[in-house]
PDB file of C-alpha atoms in Angstrom:
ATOM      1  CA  UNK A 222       0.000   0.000   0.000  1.00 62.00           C
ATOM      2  CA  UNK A 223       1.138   3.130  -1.192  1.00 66.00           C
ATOM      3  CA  UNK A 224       1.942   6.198   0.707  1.00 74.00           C
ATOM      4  CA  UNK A 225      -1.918   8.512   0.839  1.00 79.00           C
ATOM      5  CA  UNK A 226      -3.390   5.568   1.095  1.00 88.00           C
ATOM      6  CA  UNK A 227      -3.029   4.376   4.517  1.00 97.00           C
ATOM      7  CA  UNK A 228      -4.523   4.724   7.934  1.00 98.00           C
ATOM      8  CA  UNK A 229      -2.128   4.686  10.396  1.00 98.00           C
ATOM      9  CA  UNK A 230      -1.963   4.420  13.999  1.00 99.00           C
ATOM     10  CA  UNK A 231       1.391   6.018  16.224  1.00 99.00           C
ATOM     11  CA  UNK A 232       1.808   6.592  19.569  1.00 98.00           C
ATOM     12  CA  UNK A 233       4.237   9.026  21.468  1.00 98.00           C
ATOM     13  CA  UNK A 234       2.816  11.454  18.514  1.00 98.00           C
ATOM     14  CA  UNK A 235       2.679  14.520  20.807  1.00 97.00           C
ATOM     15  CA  UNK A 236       6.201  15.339  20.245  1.00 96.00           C
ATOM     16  CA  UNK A 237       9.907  13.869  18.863  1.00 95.00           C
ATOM     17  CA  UNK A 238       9.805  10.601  17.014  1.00 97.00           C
ATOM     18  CA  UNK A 239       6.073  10.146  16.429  1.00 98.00           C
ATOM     19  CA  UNK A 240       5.346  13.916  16.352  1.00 98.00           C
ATOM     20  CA  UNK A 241       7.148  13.923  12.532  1.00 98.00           C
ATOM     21  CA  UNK A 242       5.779  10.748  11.506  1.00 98.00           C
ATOM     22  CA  UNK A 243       2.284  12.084  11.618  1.00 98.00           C
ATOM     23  CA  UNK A 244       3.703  15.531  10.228  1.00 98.00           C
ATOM     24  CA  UNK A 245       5.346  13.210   7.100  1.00 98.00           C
ATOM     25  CA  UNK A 246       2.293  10.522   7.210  1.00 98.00           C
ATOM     26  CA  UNK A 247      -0.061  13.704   6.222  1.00 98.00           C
ATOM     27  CA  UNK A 248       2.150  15.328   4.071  1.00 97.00           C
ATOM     28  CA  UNK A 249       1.718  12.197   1.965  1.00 97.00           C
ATOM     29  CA  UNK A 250      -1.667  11.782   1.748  1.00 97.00           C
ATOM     30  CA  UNK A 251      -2.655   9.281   4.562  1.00 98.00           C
ATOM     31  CA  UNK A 252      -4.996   9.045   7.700  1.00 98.00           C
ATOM     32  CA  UNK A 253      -4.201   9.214  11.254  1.00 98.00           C
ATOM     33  CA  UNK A 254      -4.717   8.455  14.565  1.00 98.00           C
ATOM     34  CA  UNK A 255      -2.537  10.404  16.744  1.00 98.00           C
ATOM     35  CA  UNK A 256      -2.320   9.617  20.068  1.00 98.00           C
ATOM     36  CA  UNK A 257      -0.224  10.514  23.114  1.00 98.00           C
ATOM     37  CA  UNK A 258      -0.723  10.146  27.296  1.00 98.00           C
ATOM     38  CA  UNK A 259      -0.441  13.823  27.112  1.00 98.00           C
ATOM     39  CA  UNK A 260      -4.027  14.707  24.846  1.00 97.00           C
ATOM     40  CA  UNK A 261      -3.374  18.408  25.708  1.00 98.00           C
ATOM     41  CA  UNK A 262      -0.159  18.771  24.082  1.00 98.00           C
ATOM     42  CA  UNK A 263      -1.769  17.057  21.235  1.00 98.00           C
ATOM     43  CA  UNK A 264      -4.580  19.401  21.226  1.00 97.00           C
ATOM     44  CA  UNK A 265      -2.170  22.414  20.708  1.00 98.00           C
ATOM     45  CA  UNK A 266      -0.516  20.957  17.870  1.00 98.00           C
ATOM     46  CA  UNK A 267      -1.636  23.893  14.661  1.00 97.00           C
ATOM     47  CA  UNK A 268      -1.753  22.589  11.065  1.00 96.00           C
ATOM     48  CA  UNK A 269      -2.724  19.306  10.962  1.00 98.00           C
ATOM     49  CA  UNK A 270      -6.211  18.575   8.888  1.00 97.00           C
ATOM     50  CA  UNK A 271      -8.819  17.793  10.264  1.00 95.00           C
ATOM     51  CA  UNK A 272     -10.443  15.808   8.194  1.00 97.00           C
ATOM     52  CA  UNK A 273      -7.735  13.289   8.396  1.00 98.00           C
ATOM     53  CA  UNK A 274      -6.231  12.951  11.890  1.00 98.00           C
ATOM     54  CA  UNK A 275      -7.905  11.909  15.239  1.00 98.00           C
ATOM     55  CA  UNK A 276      -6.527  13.059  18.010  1.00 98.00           C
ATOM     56  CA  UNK A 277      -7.207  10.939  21.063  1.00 98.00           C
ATOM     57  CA  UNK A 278      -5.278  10.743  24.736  1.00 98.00           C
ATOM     58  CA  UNK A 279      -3.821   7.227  25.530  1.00 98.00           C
ATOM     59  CA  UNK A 280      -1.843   5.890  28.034  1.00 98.00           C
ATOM     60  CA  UNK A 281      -0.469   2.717  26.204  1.00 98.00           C
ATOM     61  CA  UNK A 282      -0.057   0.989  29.401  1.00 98.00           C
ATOM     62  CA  UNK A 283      -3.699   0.450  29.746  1.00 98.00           C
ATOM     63  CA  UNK A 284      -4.596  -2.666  27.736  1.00 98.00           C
ATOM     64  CA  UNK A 285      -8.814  -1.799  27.177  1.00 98.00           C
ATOM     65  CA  UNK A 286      -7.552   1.845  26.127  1.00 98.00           C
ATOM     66  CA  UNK A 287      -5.546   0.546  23.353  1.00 98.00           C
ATOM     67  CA  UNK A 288      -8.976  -1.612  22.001  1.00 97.00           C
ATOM     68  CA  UNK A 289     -10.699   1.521  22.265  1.00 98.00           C
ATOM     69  CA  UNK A 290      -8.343   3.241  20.548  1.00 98.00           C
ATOM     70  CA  UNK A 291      -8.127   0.542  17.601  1.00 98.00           C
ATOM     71  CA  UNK A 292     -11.547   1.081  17.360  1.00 98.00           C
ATOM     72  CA  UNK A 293     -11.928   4.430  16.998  1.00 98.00           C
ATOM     73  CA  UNK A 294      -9.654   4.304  14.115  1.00 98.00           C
ATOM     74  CA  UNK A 295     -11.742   2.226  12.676  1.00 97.00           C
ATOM     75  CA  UNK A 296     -14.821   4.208  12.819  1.00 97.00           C
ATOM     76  CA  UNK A 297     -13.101   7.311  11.718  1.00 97.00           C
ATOM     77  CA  UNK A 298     -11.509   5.751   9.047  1.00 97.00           C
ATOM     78  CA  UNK A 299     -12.640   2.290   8.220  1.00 96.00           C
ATOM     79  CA  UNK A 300      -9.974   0.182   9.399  1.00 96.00           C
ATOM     80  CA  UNK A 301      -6.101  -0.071  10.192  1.00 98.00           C
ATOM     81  CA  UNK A 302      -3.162  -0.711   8.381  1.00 98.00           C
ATOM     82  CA  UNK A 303      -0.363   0.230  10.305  1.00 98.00           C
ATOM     83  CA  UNK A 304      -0.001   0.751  13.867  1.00 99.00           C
ATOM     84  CA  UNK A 305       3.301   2.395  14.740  1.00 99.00           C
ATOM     85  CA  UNK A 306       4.338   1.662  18.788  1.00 98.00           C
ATOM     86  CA  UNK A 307       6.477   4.960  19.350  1.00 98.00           C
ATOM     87  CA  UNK A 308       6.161   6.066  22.710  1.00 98.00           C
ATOM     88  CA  UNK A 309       8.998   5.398  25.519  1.00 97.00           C
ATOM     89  CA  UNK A 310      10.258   6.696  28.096  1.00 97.00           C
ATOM     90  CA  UNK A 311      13.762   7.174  30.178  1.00 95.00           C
ATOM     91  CA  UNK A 312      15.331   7.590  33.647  1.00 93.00           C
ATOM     92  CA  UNK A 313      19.146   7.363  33.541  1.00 91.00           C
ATOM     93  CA  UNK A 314      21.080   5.974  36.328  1.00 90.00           C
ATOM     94  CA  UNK A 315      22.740   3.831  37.986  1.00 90.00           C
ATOM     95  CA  UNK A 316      20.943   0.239  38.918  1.00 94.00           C
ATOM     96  CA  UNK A 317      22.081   0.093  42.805  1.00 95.00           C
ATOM     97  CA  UNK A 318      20.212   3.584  43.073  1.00 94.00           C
ATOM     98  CA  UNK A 319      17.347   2.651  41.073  1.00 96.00           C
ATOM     99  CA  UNK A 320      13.746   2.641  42.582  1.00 97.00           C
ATOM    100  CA  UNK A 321      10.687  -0.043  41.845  1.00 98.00           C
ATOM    101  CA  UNK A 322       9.068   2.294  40.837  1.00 98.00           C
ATOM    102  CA  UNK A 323      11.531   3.159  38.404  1.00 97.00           C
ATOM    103  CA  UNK A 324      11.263  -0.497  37.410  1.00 98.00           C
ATOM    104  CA  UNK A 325       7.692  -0.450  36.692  1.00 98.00           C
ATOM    105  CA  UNK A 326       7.321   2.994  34.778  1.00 98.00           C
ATOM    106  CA  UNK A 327      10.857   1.686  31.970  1.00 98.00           C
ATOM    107  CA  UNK A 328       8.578  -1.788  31.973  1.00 98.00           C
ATOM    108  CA  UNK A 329       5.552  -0.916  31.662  1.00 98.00           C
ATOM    109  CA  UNK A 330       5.460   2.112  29.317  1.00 98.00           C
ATOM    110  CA  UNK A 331       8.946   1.019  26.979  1.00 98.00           C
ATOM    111  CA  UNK A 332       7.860  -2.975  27.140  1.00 98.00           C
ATOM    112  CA  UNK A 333       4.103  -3.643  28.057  1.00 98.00           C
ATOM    113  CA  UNK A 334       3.249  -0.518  26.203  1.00 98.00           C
ATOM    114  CA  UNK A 335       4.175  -2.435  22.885  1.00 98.00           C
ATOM    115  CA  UNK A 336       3.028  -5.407  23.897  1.00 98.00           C
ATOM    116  CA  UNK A 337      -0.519  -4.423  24.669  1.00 98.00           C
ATOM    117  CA  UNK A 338      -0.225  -2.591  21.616  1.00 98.00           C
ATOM    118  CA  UNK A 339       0.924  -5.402  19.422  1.00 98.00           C
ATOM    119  CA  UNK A 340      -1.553  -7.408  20.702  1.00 98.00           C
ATOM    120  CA  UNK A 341      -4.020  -5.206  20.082  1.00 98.00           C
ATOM    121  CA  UNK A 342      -3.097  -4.710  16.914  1.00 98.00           C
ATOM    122  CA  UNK A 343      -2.886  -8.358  15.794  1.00 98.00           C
ATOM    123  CA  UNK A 344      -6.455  -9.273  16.938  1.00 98.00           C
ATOM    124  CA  UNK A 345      -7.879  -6.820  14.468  1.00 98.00           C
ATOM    125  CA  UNK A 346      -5.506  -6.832  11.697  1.00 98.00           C
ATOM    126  CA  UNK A 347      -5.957 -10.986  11.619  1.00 98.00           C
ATOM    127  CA  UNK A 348      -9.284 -10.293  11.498  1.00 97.00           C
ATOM    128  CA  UNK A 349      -8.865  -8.383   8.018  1.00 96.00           C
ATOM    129  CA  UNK A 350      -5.738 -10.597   7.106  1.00 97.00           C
ATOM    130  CA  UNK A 351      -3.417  -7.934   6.601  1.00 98.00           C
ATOM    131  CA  UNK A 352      -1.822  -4.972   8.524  1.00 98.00           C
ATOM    132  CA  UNK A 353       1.913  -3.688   9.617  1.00 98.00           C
ATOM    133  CA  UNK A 354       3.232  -3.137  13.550  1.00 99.00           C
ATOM    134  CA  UNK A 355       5.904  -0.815  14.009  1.00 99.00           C
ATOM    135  CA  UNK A 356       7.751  -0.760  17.078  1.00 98.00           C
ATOM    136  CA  UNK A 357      10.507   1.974  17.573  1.00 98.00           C
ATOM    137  CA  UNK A 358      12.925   0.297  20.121  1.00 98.00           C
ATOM    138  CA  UNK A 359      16.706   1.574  20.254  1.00 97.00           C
ATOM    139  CA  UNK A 360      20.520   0.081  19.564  1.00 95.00           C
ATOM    140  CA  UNK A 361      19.944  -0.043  23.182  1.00 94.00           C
ATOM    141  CA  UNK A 362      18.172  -3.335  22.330  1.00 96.00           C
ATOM    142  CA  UNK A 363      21.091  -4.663  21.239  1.00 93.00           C
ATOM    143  CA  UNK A 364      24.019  -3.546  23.411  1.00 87.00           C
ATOM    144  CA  UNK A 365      24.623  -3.559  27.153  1.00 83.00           C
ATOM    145  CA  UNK A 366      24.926   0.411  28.049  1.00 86.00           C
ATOM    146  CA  UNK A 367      25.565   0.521  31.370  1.00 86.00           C
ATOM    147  CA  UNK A 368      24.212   3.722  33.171  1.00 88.00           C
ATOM    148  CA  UNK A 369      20.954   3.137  31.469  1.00 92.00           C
ATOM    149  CA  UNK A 370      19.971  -0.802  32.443  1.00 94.00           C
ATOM    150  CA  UNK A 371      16.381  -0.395  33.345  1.00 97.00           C
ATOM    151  CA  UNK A 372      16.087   1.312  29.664  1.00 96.00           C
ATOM    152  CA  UNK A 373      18.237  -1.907  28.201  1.00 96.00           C
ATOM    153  CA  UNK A 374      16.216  -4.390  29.620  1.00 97.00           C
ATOM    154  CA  UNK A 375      12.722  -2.642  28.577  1.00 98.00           C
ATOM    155  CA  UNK A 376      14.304  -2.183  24.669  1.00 98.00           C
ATOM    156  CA  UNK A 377      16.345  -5.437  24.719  1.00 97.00           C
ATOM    157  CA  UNK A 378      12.274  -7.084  25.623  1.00 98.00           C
ATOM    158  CA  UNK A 379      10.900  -4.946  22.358  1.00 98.00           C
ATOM    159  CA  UNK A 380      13.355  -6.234  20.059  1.00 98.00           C
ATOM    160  CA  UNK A 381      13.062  -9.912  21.256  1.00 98.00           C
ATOM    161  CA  UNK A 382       8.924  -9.503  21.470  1.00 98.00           C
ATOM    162  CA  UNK A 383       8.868  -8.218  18.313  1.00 98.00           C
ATOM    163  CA  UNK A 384      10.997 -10.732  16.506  1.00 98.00           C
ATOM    164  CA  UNK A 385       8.819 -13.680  17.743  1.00 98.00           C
ATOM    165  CA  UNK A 386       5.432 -11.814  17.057  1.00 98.00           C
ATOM    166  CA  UNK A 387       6.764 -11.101  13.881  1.00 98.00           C
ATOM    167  CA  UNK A 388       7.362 -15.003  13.013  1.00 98.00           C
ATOM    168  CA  UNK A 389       3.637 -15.825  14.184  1.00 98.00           C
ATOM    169  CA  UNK A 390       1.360 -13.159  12.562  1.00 98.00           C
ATOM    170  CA  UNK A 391       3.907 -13.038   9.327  1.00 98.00           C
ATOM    171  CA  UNK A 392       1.627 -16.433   7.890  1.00 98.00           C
ATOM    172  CA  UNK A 393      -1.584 -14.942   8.886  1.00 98.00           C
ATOM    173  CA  UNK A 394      -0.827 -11.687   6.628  1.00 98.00           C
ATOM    174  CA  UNK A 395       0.232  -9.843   9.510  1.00 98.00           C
ATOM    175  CA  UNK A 396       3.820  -7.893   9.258  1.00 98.00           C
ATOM    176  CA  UNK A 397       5.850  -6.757  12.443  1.00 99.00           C
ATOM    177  CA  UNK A 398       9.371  -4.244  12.035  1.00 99.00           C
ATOM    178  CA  UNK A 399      11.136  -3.088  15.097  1.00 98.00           C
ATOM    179  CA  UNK A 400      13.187  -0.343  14.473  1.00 98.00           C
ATOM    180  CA  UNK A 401      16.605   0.347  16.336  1.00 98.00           C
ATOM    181  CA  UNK A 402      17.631   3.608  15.949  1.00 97.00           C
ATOM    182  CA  UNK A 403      20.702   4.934  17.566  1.00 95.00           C
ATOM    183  CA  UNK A 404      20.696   7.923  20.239  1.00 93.00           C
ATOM    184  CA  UNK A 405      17.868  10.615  18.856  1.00 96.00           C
ATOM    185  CA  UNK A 406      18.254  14.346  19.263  1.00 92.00           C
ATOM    186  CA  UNK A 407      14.819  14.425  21.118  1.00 89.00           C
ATOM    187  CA  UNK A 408      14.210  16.021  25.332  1.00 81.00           C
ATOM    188  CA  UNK A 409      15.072  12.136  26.158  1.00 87.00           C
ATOM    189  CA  UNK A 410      18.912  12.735  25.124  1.00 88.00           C
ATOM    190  CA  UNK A 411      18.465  16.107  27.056  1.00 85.00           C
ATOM    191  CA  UNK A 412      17.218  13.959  29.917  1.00 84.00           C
ATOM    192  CA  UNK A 413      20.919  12.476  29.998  1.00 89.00           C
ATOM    193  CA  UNK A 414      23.118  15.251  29.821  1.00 89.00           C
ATOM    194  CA  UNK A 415      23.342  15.729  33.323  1.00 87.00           C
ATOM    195  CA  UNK A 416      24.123  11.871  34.012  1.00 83.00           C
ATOM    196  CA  UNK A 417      27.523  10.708  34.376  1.00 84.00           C
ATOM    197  CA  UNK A 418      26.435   6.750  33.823  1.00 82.00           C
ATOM    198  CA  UNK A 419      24.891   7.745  30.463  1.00 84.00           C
ATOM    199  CA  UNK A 420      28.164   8.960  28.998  1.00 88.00           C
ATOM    200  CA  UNK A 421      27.988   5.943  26.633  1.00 84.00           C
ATOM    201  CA  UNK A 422      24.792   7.795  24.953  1.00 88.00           C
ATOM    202  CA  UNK A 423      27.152  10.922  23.542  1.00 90.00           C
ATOM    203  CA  UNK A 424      29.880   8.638  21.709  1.00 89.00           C
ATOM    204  CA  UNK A 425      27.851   8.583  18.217  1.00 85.00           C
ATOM    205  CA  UNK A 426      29.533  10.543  15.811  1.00 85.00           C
ATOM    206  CA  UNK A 427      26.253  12.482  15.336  1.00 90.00           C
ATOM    207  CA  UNK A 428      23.104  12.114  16.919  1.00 94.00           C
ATOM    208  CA  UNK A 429      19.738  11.034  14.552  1.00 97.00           C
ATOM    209  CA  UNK A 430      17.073  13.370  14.279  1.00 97.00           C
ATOM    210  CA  UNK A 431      12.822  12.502  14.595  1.00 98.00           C
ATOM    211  CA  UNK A 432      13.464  13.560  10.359  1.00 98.00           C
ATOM    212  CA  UNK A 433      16.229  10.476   9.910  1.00 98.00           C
ATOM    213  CA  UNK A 434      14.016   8.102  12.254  1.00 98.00           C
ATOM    214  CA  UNK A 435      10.762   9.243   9.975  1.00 98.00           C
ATOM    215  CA  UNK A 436      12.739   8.469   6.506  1.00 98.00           C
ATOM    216  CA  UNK A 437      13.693   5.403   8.055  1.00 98.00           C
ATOM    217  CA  UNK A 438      10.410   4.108   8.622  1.00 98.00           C
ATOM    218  CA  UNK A 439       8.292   5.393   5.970  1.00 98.00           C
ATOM    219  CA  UNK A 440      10.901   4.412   3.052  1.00 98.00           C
ATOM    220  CA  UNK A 441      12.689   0.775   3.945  1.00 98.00           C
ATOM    221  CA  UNK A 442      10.567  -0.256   6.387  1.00 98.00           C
ATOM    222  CA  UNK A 443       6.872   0.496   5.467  1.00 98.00           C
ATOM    223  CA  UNK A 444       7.937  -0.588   1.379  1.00 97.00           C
ATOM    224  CA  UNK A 445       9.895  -3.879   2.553  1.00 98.00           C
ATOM    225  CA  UNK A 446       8.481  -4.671   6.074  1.00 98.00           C
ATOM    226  CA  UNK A 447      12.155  -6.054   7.244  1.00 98.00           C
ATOM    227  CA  UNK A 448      11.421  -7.497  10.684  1.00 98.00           C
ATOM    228  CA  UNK A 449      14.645  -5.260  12.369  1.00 98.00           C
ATOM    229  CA  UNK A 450      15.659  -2.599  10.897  1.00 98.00           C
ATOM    230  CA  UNK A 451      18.586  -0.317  12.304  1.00 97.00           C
ATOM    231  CA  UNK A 452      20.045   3.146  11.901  1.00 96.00           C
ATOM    232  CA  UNK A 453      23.002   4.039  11.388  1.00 95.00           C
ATOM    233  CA  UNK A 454      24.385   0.520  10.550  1.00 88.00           C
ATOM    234  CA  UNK A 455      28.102   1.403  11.866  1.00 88.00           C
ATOM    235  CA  UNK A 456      26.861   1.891  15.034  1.00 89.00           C
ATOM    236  CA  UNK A 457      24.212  -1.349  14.917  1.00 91.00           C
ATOM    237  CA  UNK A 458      27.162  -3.178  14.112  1.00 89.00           C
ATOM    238  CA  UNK A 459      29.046  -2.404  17.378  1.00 83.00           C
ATOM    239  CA  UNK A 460      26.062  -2.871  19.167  1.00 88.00           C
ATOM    240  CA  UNK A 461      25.389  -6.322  17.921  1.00 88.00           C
ATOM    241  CA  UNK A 462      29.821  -7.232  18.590  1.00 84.00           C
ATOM    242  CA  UNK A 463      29.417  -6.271  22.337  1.00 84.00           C
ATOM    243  CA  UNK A 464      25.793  -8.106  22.574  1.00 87.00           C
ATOM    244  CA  UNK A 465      28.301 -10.972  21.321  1.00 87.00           C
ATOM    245  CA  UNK A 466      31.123 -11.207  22.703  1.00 86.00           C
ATOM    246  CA  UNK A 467      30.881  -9.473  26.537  1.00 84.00           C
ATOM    247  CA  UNK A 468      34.513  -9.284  27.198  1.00 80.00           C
ATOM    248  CA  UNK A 469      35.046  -6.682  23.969  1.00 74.00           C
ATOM    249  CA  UNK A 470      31.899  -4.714  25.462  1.00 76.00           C
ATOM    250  CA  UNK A 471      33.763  -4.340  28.763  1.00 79.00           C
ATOM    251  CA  UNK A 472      37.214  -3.260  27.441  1.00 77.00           C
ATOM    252  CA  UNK A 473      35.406  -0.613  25.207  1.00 77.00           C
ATOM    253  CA  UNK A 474      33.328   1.333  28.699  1.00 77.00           C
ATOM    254  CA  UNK A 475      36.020   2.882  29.615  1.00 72.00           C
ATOM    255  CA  UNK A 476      37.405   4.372  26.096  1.00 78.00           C
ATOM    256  CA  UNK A 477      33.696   5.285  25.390  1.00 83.00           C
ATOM    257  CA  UNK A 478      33.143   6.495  28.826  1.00 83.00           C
ATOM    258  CA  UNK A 479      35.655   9.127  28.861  1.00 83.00           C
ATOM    259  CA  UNK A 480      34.655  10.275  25.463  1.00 87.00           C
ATOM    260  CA  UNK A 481      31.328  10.447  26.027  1.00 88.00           C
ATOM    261  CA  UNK A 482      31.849  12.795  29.195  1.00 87.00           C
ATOM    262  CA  UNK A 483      33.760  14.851  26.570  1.00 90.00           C
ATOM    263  CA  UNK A 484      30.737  15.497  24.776  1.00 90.00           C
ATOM    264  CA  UNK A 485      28.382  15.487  27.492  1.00 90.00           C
ATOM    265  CA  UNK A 486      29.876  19.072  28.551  1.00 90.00           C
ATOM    266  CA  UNK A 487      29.965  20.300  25.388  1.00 90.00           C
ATOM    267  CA  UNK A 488      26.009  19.199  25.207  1.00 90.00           C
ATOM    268  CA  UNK A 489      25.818  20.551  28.180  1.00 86.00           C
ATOM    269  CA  UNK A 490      27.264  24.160  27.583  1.00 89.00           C
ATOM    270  CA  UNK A 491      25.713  24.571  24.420  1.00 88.00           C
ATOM    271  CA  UNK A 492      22.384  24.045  26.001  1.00 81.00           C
ATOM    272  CA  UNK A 493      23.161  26.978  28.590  1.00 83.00           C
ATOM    273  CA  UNK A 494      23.775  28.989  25.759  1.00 85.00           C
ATOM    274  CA  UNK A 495      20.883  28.389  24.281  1.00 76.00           C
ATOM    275  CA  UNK A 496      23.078  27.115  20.898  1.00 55.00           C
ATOM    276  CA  UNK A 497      22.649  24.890  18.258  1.00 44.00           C
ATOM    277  CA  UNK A 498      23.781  22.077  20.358  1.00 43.00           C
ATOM    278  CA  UNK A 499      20.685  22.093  23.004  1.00 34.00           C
ATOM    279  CA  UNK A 500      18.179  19.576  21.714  1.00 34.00           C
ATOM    280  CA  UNK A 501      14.578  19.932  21.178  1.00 29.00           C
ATOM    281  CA  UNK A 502      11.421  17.582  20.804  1.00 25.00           C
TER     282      UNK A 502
END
């Protein structure tokens, strides 16, 4: 299915990430549900038309929410074709000074979020024998950052979730891509500027933006329906060695650490300034 011709479902669309998909999604031609936990931020969002976006507040953690929400897609717009899991969240830090509660909220908004979406998803696009689930997990998924665990484990359970729901719904006409994309320049790299333990974060040699995320997903992955897809694939590729082989992973902390504090302060004074370097979502 072409782009304009699709009705389309993404979450987190408030702001970063999901926020340009929907801007890109409409520029093309196609319908959308936008939702987000935060339906007033969504409600002060100018210039999208009317006649072919819901907006509708959603906490993806609740599991009869995200039938509702399926639903009213469906009554706007006739049915689904692709639901896009975007939304996540992120509290760096170190796991001896981690609450349960900061368990829970990395769990149940980064892992059961997807899940309840997934399986929300699947039940009605069985029923029409066709559809495509997105889920936007991270290169976190796929290497062991220390500093950030609780946000490893959560992405590490997207990327294996995905991969099995995608080898069960693929027969029944049913596609399922989770995309990896490497550190984002959205308020959740912002989030770890100030966070020694997330040092590891600021050694890309460039951060992505929501625009190189959004090409991502509405070129390779909505035309070929790859079941991982990753961005950029230097950086996958080191991710994937120190999944691997553990011992490389652990000789590498230390050289990434220190470069990544490097760049942290330079993040960190061009956001005082007010510069070029201070990130936005």
């Amino acid at each position: 299915m072409s782009g304009g011709d699709r009705i389309v479902v993404v979450t987190g669309a408030a702001s970063g990430i999901g926020r340009r998909l929907v801007d890109d999604l409409l520029a093309q031609g196609d319908r959308v549900l936008a939702a987000d936990i935060d339906g007033g931020a969504l409600d002060a969002i100018d210039g999208w038309p009317a006649e072919r976006v819901v907006r509708r507040a959603l906490d993806v953690r609740d599991p009869e929410a995200w039938g509702e929400t399926l639903a009213a897609a469906s009554a706007a717009f006739g049915g689904v074709d692709v639901v896009m899991n975007v939304a996540g969240v992120l509290r760096p830090g170190a796991i001896a000074s981690s609450s349960a509660e900061d368990v829970d909220f990395h769990l149940d908004v980064n892992l059961k979020g997807v899940i309840h979406g997934t399986r929300a998803a699947a039940r009605l696009m069985v029923e029409q024998g066709r559809g495509h689930i997105i889920n936007i997990a991270s290169l976190a998924s796929m290497a062991p950052v220390p500093g950030l665990g609780l946000y490893v484990a959560s992405k590490y359970g997207v990327r294996g979730f995905s991969m099995a729901a995608a080898q069960e719904l693929r027969p029944r006409g049913v596609f399922v891509s989770c995309v990896c994309p490497d550190a984002v320049r959205t308020p959740m790299l912002d989030l770890q500027v100030d966070y020694p333990e997330a040092a590891i974060t600021f050694t890309a040699p460039r951060f992505l933006t929501p625009e190189d995320v959004s090409a991502l997903v509405l070129g390779q992955v909505m035309r070929r329906r790859p079941v991982i897809a990753s961005l950029p694939r230097s950086r996958a590729f080191l991710a994937r060695l120190s999944d691997l082989f553990p011992a490389v992973a652990t000789r590498l902390v230390a050289v990434l650490d220190k470069k990544g504090r490097k760049v942290q302060e330079k993040e960190r004074r061009a956001a005082a300034a007010g510069g070029p370097g201070s990130s936005s979502r």
